[in-house]
Amino acid sequence: MTEPFKGMLDPITRRQLLRRAAAGGVTLSLPALLAACGGDGGIEGQQPGTTEATTSVRQELADQLVVANWPLYVDVNEETKKRPTLEQFTQDTGVRVRYIEEINDNEEWFGKYQAQLAAGDDIGRDLVVLTDWMAARMIRLGYVQEKDKSAIPNEENLSEALRSPGWDANRDFSLPWQSGLTGIAYNKKTIGKVSTIDQLLTDQKLRGKVTFLTELPDTMGLIIASQGGDPASVTDDAFDGAISALEEAVDSGQIRRFTGNDYVEDLASGNVWAALAWSGDVAAGIDNPDVEFTVVDTGSHIWTDNMLIPNGGDVFTASTFMNYVYDPRVAAQIAAYVYYITPVIGAEDEIAQFDDTAVGNELIFPSEETLANTFIFDAEAADNPDYRERFQAVIGA
């Protein structure tokens, strides 16, 4: 088993990074990702769904680009409160960027806009960033438009491992924003090392001090793997066993609550001693030197968040932005702040001149050993209505 990753060996928060007066870069190219995860059909193995989405592209930049993303997912200068890469995009193109941090949970975001999307209405967003399984749903339902690939020559910088997901085999609709790992973050001072799901679910010393994630693939995938199942190809029996274990932990008071990114505050304050966590948050966003991150003994979830153009969004402007963030230097600048795994080949070459403290960080540069102990969750299972309903009932959403 890999030793725990000391995400705070040199306590680096996003605030501290930007106060160095140099926006920096960290990256990971993923040439061995699919082999490590046992897949041969892209980041998801399912077949792509059908869609009625069509694209009519007028190659003229709009005055404004509206982007919906997760919190702390693009670089910010904490002193000026401006976002350097977005400011530079505006300088380069003349397009103002309205950047909205409104995605804390995929299902929550989808529920907010589902009625409008189903009606074919414009939701006022040109670009949204959603996790792979939700991206698959959006494509299947016909809620997104094809990219204008002629405006994205930098797409050639996309990591080979991410070029052909089963749900969007030609990347006609999507382009990765960042990837990351879901594992366990724990407070070594209060509880010591926590590296198994069984500890989170049953260790009495952790009762009421544990949080799990509201994302079904993360929480259920890790439990299924811990019980000997295959999260990449979920069976009803495997799901039944995992949901029963989760429900028991909820009923007993073992699990404090279910969260999105907001587990960060609980870990930092000490209200929570162990949590299912996303690697980048621990690497750059938890202001507590006692918090460490580890992949789970029975396997951690590896996932990708993807840029999509909802129906009604400006295709050419959104595609132009995709091209911009796939410039290796820009990708490095973003990754230096978010501390997740960038999908852009060549960004790694930009690292040292921006942030040499990020070089070699296991949370940013997972080793082959780490990647070999990861899984990609079954996207069809993530979108199974029965599974979703049962999961939501247990977590109280």
Coordinates of N, CA and C in Angstrom, one line a residue, residues 77-229:
N77 N -6.3 35.7 -7.8 CA -5.4 36.6 -7.0 C -6.1 37.1 -5.8
E78 N -5.7 36.6 -4.6 CA -6.5 36.9 -3.4 C -6.4 38.3 -3.0
E79 N -5.5 39.0 -3.5 CA -5.4 40.4 -3.1 C -6.3 41.3 -4.0
T80 N -6.3 41.0 -5.3 CA -7.1 41.8 -6.2 C -8.5 41.2 -6.4
K81 N -8.7 39.9 -6.0 CA -9.9 39.2 -6.2 C -10.2 38.9 -7.7
K82 N -9.2 39.2 -8.5 CA -9.4 38.9 -10.0 C -8.9 37.5 -10.3
R83 N -9.3 37.0 -11.4 CA -8.9 35.7 -11.9 C -7.9 35.9 -13.1
P84 N -6.6 35.7 -12.9 CA -5.6 36.1 -13.9 C -5.9 35.4 -15.3
T85 N -6.2 34.1 -15.3 CA -6.3 33.5 -16.6 C -7.6 34.0 -17.4
L86 N -8.6 34.3 -16.6 CA -9.8 34.8 -17.2 C -9.6 36.3 -17.7
E87 N -8.9 37.0 -16.9 CA -8.5 38.4 -17.3 C -7.7 38.4 -18.6
Q88 N -6.8 37.5 -18.7 CA -5.9 37.4 -19.9 C -6.7 37.0 -21.1
F89 N -7.7 36.1 -20.9 CA -8.6 35.7 -22.0 C -9.3 37.0 -22.5
T90 N -9.8 37.8 -21.6 CA -10.5 39.0 -22.0 C -9.6 39.9 -22.8
Q91 N -8.4 40.1 -22.3 CA -7.4 40.9 -23.0 C -7.1 40.4 -24.4
D92 N -7.0 39.1 -24.5 CA -6.6 38.5 -25.8 C -7.7 38.6 -26.8
T93 N -9.0 38.4 -26.3 CA -10.1 38.3 -27.2 C -11.1 39.4 -27.2
G94 N -11.1 40.2 -26.1 CA -12.2 41.2 -26.0 C -13.4 40.7 -25.3
V95 N -13.5 39.4 -25.0 CA -14.7 38.8 -24.5 C -14.6 38.8 -22.9
R96 N -15.6 39.5 -22.3 CA -15.7 39.5 -20.9 C -16.2 38.1 -20.4
V97 N -15.7 37.7 -19.3 CA -16.0 36.4 -18.7 C -16.8 36.6 -17.4
R98 N -18.1 36.1 -17.4 CA -18.8 36.1 -16.2 C -18.7 34.7 -15.7
Y99 N -18.0 34.5 -14.6 CA -17.6 33.2 -14.0 C -18.4 33.0 -12.8
I100 N -19.2 31.9 -12.8 CA -20.2 31.6 -11.7 C -19.8 30.3 -11.0
E101 N -19.5 30.4 -9.7 CA -19.1 29.2 -8.9 C -20.4 28.6 -8.3
E102 N -21.2 27.9 -9.1 CA -22.5 27.5 -8.7 C -22.6 26.0 -8.6
I103 N -21.6 25.2 -8.9 CA -21.7 23.8 -8.9 C -21.0 23.2 -7.7
N104 N -21.8 22.7 -6.7 CA -21.2 22.1 -5.5 C -21.5 20.6 -5.5
D105 N -22.4 20.2 -6.4 CA -22.8 18.8 -6.5 C -23.5 18.6 -7.8
N106 N -23.1 17.6 -8.6 CA -23.7 17.4 -9.9 C -25.2 17.3 -10.0
E107 N -25.8 16.4 -9.1 CA -27.2 16.3 -9.1 C -27.9 17.5 -8.7
E108 N -27.4 18.2 -7.7 CA -28.0 19.5 -7.2 C -28.1 20.5 -8.4
W109 N -26.9 20.6 -9.1 CA -26.9 21.5 -10.2 C -27.9 21.1 -11.3
F110 N -27.9 19.8 -11.6 CA -28.8 19.3 -12.7 C -30.3 19.5 -12.3
G111 N -30.6 19.3 -11.0 CA -32.0 19.5 -10.6 C -32.4 20.9 -10.7
K112 N -31.5 21.8 -10.5 CA -31.8 23.3 -10.6 C -32.2 23.7 -12.0
Y113 N -31.6 23.1 -13.0 CA -31.8 23.5 -14.4 C -32.5 22.4 -15.3
Q114 N -32.9 21.3 -14.7 CA -33.5 20.2 -15.5 C -34.7 20.6 -16.3
A115 N -35.6 21.3 -15.6 CA -36.8 21.7 -16.3 C -36.6 22.6 -17.5
Q116 N -35.7 23.6 -17.4 CA -35.3 24.4 -18.5 C -34.6 23.7 -19.6
L117 N -33.7 22.8 -19.2 CA -33.0 22.0 -20.2 C -33.9 21.1 -21.0
A118 N -34.9 20.5 -20.2 CA -35.8 19.6 -20.9 C -36.7 20.3 -21.8
A119 N -37.0 21.6 -21.5 CA -37.9 22.4 -22.4 C -37.1 23.0 -23.5
G120 N -35.8 22.8 -23.5 CA -35.0 23.4 -24.6 C -34.7 24.9 -24.4
D121 N -34.9 25.3 -23.2 CA -34.6 26.8 -22.9 C -33.1 27.0 -22.7
D122 N -32.8 28.2 -23.0 CA -31.4 28.7 -22.7 C -31.3 28.9 -21.2
I123 N -30.3 28.3 -20.6 CA -30.1 28.4 -19.1 C -29.2 29.6 -18.8
G124 N -28.8 30.3 -19.8 CA -27.9 31.5 -19.5 C -26.5 31.1 -19.2
R125 N -26.0 30.0 -19.7 CA -24.7 29.5 -19.5 C -24.1 29.1 -20.8
D126 N -22.9 29.6 -21.1 CA -22.2 29.2 -22.4 C -21.3 27.9 -22.2
L127 N -20.9 27.7 -20.9 CA -20.0 26.6 -20.6 C -20.3 26.1 -19.2
V128 N -20.4 24.8 -19.0 CA -20.6 24.3 -17.7 C -19.6 23.1 -17.5
V129 N -19.1 22.9 -16.3 CA -18.1 21.9 -16.0 C -18.8 20.8 -15.1
L130 N -18.9 19.6 -15.7 CA -19.6 18.6 -14.9 C -18.8 17.3 -15.0
T131 N -19.0 16.5 -14.0 CA -18.2 15.2 -13.8 C -18.7 14.2 -14.9
D132 N -17.7 13.3 -15.3 CA -17.9 12.5 -16.4 C -19.3 11.8 -16.5
W133 N -19.8 11.2 -15.4 CA -21.1 10.5 -15.5 C -22.2 11.5 -15.8
M134 N -22.1 12.7 -15.2 CA -23.2 13.7 -15.5 C -23.0 14.2 -16.9
A135 N -21.8 14.4 -17.4 CA -21.6 14.8 -18.8 C -22.2 13.8 -19.7
A136 N -22.1 12.5 -19.4 CA -22.7 11.4 -20.2 C -24.2 11.6 -20.3
R137 N -24.8 11.9 -19.1 CA -26.3 12.1 -19.1 C -26.7 13.3 -19.9
M138 N -26.0 14.4 -19.8 CA -26.3 15.6 -20.5 C -26.2 15.4 -22.0
I139 N -25.2 14.6 -22.5 CA -25.1 14.3 -23.9 C -26.2 13.4 -24.3
R140 N -26.5 12.4 -23.5 CA -27.5 11.4 -23.9 C -28.9 12.0 -24.0
L141 N -29.2 13.0 -23.2 CA -30.5 13.7 -23.2 C -30.6 14.8 -24.2
G142 N -29.5 15.1 -24.9 CA -29.5 16.1 -25.9 C -29.5 17.5 -25.4
Y143 N -29.0 17.7 -24.2 CA -29.0 19.0 -23.6 C -27.8 19.9 -23.9
V144 N -26.8 19.3 -24.7 CA -25.6 20.1 -25.0 C -25.4 20.1 -26.5
Q145 N -24.5 21.0 -26.9 CA -24.2 21.2 -28.3 C -22.8 20.7 -28.6
E146 N -22.6 20.4 -29.9 CA -21.3 20.0 -30.3 C -20.3 21.2 -30.3
K147 N -19.1 20.9 -30.0 CA -18.1 22.0 -30.0 C -17.8 22.4 -31.5
D148 N -17.2 23.5 -31.6 CA -16.6 23.9 -32.9 C -15.2 23.5 -32.9
K149 N -14.9 22.3 -33.4 CA -13.5 21.8 -33.3 C -12.5 22.6 -34.1
S150 N -13.0 23.3 -35.2 CA -12.1 24.2 -35.9 C -11.5 25.3 -35.1
A151 N -12.2 25.6 -34.0 CA -11.8 26.7 -33.2 C -10.9 26.2 -32.0
I152 N -10.6 24.9 -32.0 CA -9.9 24.3 -30.9 C -8.6 23.5 -31.4
P153 N -7.7 24.2 -32.1 CA -6.5 23.4 -32.5 C -5.7 22.9 -31.3
N154 N -5.8 23.5 -30.2 CA -5.0 23.1 -29.0 C -5.6 21.8 -28.4
E155 N -6.7 21.3 -29.0 CA -7.2 20.0 -28.5 C -6.2 18.9 -28.7
E156 N -5.3 19.1 -29.6 CA -4.2 18.1 -29.9 C -3.4 17.9 -28.6
N157 N -3.5 18.8 -27.7 CA -2.7 18.7 -26.4 C -3.4 17.8 -25.4
L158 N -4.6 17.4 -25.7 CA -5.3 16.5 -24.7 C -4.6 15.2 -24.5
S159 N -4.5 14.8 -23.3 CA -3.8 13.5 -23.0 C -4.5 12.4 -23.8
E160 N -3.7 11.5 -24.3 CA -4.1 10.3 -25.0 C -5.1 9.5 -24.3
A161 N -4.9 9.4 -23.0 CA -5.8 8.5 -22.1 C -7.2 9.1 -22.0
L162 N -7.4 10.3 -22.3 CA -8.7 11.0 -22.1 C -9.4 11.3 -23.5
R163 N -8.9 10.8 -24.6 CA -9.4 11.3 -25.9 C -10.6 10.6 -26.3
S164 N -10.9 9.4 -25.8 CA -12.1 8.7 -26.3 C -12.9 8.0 -25.3
P165 N -13.6 8.8 -24.5 CA -14.5 8.1 -23.5 C -15.7 7.5 -24.1
G166 N -16.2 6.4 -23.5 CA -17.3 5.7 -24.2 C -18.5 6.5 -24.4
W167 N -18.7 7.5 -23.5 CA -19.9 8.3 -23.6 C -19.8 9.5 -24.6
D168 N -18.6 9.7 -25.1 CA -18.3 10.8 -26.1 C -17.1 10.4 -26.9
A169 N -17.2 9.4 -27.7 CA -16.0 8.7 -28.2 C -15.1 9.6 -29.0
N170 N -15.7 10.6 -29.7 CA -14.9 11.5 -30.5 C -14.6 12.8 -29.9
R171 N -15.0 12.9 -28.6 CA -15.0 14.2 -27.9 C -15.7 15.3 -28.8
D172 N -16.8 15.0 -29.3 CA -17.6 15.9 -30.1 C -18.2 17.0 -29.2
F173 N -18.6 16.6 -28.0 CA -19.4 17.5 -27.1 C -18.6 18.0 -25.9
S174 N -17.5 17.3 -25.5 CA -16.9 17.6 -24.2 C -15.4 17.8 -24.4
L175 N -14.8 18.4 -23.3 CA -13.3 18.5 -23.2 C -13.0 18.5 -21.7
P176 N -12.1 17.7 -21.3 CA -11.8 17.7 -19.8 C -11.3 19.0 -19.3
W177 N -11.7 19.3 -18.1 CA -11.2 20.5 -17.4 C -10.0 20.1 -16.5
Q178 N -10.3 19.2 -15.5 CA -9.3 18.7 -14.6 C -9.7 17.2 -14.2
S179 N -8.8 16.5 -13.8 CA -9.1 15.1 -13.2 C -8.6 15.1 -11.7
G180 N -9.1 14.1 -11.0 CA -8.7 14.0 -9.6 C -9.0 12.7 -9.0
L181 N -8.5 12.5 -7.8 CA -8.7 11.2 -7.1 C -9.7 11.5 -5.9
T182 N -10.5 10.5 -5.6 CA -11.3 10.5 -4.4 C -10.8 9.4 -3.5
G183 N -10.3 9.9 -2.3 CA -9.8 9.0 -1.3 C -10.2 9.4 0.1
I184 N -9.4 9.2 1.1 CA -9.7 9.6 2.5 C -8.7 10.7 3.0
A185 N -9.3 11.7 3.5 CA -8.5 12.8 4.2 C -8.8 12.5 5.7
Y186 N -7.7 12.6 6.5 CA -7.8 12.3 7.9 C -6.9 13.3 8.7
N187 N -7.3 13.5 9.9 CA -6.5 14.3 10.8 C -5.6 13.3 11.6
K188 N -4.3 13.3 11.3 CA -3.4 12.4 11.9 C -3.2 12.7 13.4
K189 N -3.5 13.9 13.9 CA -3.3 14.2 15.3 C -4.4 13.7 16.1
T190 N -5.7 13.7 15.6 CA -6.8 13.3 16.4 C -7.2 11.8 16.3
I191 N -6.9 11.2 15.1 CA -7.3 9.8 14.9 C -6.2 8.9 14.4
G192 N -5.1 9.5 13.9 CA -4.1 8.6 13.3 C -4.5 8.3 11.9
K193 N -3.8 7.4 11.3 CA -4.0 7.0 9.9 C -5.3 6.3 9.7
V194 N -6.1 6.8 8.7 CA -7.3 6.1 8.3 C -7.2 5.8 6.8
S195 N -7.2 4.6 6.4 CA -7.0 4.2 5.0 C -8.0 3.2 4.5
T196 N -9.0 2.9 5.3 CA -10.0 1.9 4.8 C -11.4 2.5 5.0
I197 N -12.3 2.0 4.1 CA -13.7 2.4 4.2 C -14.3 1.8 5.4
D198 N -13.9 0.6 5.8 CA -14.4 0.0 7.0 C -14.2 0.8 8.2
Q199 N -13.0 1.5 8.3 CA -12.8 2.4 9.4 C -13.8 3.5 9.5
L200 N -14.0 4.1 8.3 CA -15.0 5.2 8.3 C -16.4 4.8 8.7
L201 N -16.8 3.6 8.3 CA -18.1 3.1 8.5 C -18.4 2.5 9.9
T202 N -17.3 2.0 10.5 CA -17.5 1.2 11.8 C -16.7 1.6 13.0
D203 N -15.6 2.3 12.8 CA -14.7 2.6 13.9 C -15.4 3.5 14.9
Q204 N -15.6 3.0 16.1 CA -16.4 3.8 17.1 C -15.7 5.1 17.5
K205 N -14.4 5.1 17.4 CA -13.7 6.4 17.7 C -14.0 7.5 16.7
L206 N -14.5 7.1 15.6 CA -14.9 8.1 14.6 C -16.4 8.5 14.5
R207 N -17.1 7.9 15.4 CA -18.6 8.1 15.3 C -18.9 9.6 15.4
G208 N -19.7 10.1 14.5 CA -20.0 11.5 14.4 C -18.9 12.4 13.9
K209 N -17.8 11.9 13.5 CA -16.7 12.7 13.1 C -16.3 12.4 11.6
V210 N -17.2 11.8 10.9 CA -17.0 11.3 9.5 C -17.9 12.0 8.6
T211 N -17.5 12.4 7.4 CA -18.4 12.8 6.3 C -18.1 12.0 5.1
F212 N -19.2 11.7 4.4 CA -19.1 11.1 3.0 C -19.6 12.1 2.0
L213 N -19.4 11.8 0.7 CA -19.8 12.7 -0.3 C -21.2 12.5 -0.9
T214 N -21.8 13.5 -1.3 CA -23.1 13.4 -1.9 C -23.1 12.9 -3.4
E215 N -21.9 12.7 -3.9 CA -21.7 12.1 -5.2 C -21.8 10.6 -5.2
L216 N -22.8 10.0 -5.8 CA -23.0 8.6 -5.8 C -21.8 7.8 -6.2
P217 N -21.1 8.2 -7.4 CA -20.0 7.4 -7.8 C -18.8 7.3 -6.8
D218 N -18.6 8.5 -6.1 CA -17.6 8.5 -5.1 C -17.9 7.6 -3.9
T219 N -19.0 7.9 -3.2 CA -19.4 7.2 -2.0 C -19.7 5.7 -2.3
M220 N -20.5 5.4 -3.2 CA -20.9 4.0 -3.5 C -19.8 3.3 -4.2
G221 N -19.0 3.9 -5.0 CA -17.9 3.2 -5.6 C -16.9 2.8 -4.6
L222 N -16.5 3.6 -3.7 CA -15.5 3.3 -2.7 C -16.1 2.2 -1.7
I223 N -17.3 2.2 -1.4 CA -17.9 1.1 -0.5 C -18.0 -0.2 -1.3
I224 N -18.4 -0.1 -2.6 CA -18.5 -1.4 -3.4 C -17.1 -2.0 -3.5
A225 N -16.1 -1.2 -3.7 CA -14.7 -1.7 -3.9 C -14.3 -2.3 -2.5
S226 N -14.6 -1.7 -1.4 CA -14.2 -2.2 -0.1 C -14.8 -3.5 0.2
Q227 N -16.0 -3.8 -0.4 CA -16.7 -5.1 -0.2 C -16.3 -6.2 -1.2
G228 N -15.3 -5.9 -2.1 CA -14.9 -6.8 -3.0 C -15.6 -6.8 -4.4
G229 N -16.5 -5.8 -4.6 CA -17.2 -5.7 -5.8 C -16.3 -4.9 -6.8

